[in-house]
Short mmCIF file of C-alpha atoms and ligand atoms in Angstrom, two decimals:
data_model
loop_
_atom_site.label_atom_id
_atom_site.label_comp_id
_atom_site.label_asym_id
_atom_site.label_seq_id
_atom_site.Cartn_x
_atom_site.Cartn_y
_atom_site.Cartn_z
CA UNK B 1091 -17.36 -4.86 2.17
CA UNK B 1092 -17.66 -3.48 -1.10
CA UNK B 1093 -15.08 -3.52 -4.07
CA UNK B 1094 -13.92 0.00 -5.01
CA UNK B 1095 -12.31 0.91 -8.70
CA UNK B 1096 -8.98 3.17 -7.31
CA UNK B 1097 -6.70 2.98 -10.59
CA UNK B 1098 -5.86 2.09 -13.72
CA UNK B 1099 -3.39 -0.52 -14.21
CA UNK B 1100 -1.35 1.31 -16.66
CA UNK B 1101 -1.10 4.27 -13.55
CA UNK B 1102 1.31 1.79 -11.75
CA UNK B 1103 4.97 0.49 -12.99
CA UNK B 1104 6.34 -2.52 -11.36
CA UNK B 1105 8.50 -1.69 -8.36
CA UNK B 1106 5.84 1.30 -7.64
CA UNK B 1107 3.67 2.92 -5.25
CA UNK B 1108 1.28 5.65 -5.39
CA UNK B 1109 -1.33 6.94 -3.38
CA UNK B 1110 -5.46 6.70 -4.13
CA UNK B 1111 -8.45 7.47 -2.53
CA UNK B 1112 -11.45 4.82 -2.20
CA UNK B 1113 -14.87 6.32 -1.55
CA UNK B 1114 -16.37 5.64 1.64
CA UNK B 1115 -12.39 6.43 3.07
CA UNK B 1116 -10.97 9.13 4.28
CA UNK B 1117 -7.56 8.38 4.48
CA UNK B 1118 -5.53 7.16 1.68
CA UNK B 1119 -4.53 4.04 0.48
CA UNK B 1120 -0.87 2.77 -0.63
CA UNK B 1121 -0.98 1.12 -3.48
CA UNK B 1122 1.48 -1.13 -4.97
CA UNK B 1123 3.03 -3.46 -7.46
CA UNK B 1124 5.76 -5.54 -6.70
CA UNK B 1125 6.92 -8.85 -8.73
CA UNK B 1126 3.79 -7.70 -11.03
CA UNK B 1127 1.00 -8.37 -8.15
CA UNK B 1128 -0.88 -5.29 -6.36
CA UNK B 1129 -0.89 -4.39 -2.66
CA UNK B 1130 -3.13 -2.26 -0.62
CA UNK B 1131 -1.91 -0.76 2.75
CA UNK B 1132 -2.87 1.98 4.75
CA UNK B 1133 -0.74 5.03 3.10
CA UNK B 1134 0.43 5.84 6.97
CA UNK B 1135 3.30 5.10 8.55
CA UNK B 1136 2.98 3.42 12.27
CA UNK B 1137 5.93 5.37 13.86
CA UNK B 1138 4.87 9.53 12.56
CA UNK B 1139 2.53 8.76 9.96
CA UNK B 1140 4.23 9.70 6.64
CA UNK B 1141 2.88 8.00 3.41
CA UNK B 1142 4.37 4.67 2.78
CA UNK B 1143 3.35 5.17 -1.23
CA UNK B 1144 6.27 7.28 -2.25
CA UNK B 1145 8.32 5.09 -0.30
CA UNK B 1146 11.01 2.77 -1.78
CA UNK B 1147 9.92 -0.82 -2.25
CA UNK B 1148 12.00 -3.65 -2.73
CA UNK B 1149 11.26 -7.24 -2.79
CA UNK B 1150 7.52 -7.24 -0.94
CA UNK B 1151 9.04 -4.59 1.65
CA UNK B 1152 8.45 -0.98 1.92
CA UNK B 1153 11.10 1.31 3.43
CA UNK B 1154 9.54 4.74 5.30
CA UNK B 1155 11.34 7.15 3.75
CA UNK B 1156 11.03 9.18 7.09
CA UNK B 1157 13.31 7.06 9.14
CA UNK B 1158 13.48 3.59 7.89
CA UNK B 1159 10.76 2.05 9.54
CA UNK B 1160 10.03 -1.55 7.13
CA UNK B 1161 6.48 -2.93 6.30
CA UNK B 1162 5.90 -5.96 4.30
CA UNK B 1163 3.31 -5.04 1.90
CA UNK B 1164 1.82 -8.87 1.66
CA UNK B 1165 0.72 -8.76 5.30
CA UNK B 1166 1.05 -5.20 6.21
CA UNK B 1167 3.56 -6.54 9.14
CA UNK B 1168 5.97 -3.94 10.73
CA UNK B 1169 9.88 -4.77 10.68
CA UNK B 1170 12.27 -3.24 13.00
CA UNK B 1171 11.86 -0.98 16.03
CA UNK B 1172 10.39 1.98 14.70
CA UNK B 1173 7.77 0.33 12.89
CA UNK B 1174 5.69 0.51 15.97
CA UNK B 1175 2.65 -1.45 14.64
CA UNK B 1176 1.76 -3.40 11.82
CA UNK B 1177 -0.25 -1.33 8.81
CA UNK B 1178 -4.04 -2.53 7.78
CA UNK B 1179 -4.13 -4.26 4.43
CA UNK B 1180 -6.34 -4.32 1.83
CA UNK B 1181 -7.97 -7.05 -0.27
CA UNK B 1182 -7.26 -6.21 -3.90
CA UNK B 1183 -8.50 -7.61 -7.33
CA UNK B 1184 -7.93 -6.56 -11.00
CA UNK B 1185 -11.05 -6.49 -13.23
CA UNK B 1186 -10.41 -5.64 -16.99
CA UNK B 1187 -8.17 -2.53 -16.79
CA UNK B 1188 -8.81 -1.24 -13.54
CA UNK B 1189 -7.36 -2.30 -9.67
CA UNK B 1190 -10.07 -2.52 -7.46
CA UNK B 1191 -9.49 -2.38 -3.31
CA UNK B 1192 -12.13 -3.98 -0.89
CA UNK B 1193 -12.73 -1.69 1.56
S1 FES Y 717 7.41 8.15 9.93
FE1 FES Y 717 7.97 6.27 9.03
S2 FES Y 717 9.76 5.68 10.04
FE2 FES Y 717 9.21 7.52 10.95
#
């Protein structure tokens, strides 16, 4: 699977999420950084699909900002009833400047 430049590390802040597009992916990614290490999820919700990036983070878990379904960014693993699957992760890796996702 090939490694895929999606941001900047200065476009993140601690605590953050945002959303980025790998080529070779149609569907967006969630990218975040929490406790100063970077996540990749799948930017979609498992209950109605709303982006997880803009979503409030705390600790290594990601509230839906929908209706308060709870992913754990680490392992992409779904917390509570509405959370009706887990999420697909990512491999990521920082080279030089940039955050790079496997995809
Ligand atoms: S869309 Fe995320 S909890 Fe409903």
């Amino acid at each position: 699977m090939p490694w895929q430049k999606v941001a900047a590390v200065k476009d993140i802040k601690n605590g953050n999420g945002i959303p980025v597009v790998a080529p070779g992916r149609k569907k967006p990614i969630a990218l975040f950084c929490a406790n100063h290490q970077y996540f990749a999820i799948s930017d979609e919700c498992s209950h109605a699909y709303a982006p997880l990036s803009d979503s409030p983070v705390e600790e290594y878990i990601v509230t839906c900002k929908w209706h308060g379904a709870q992913f754990d960014i680490r392992t992409g693993k779904g917390i509570g009833p509405l959370a009706y699957s887990d999420v697909r992760t990512f491999p990521v890796r920082i080279t030089g400047e940039m955050i790079e996702v496997e995809i």
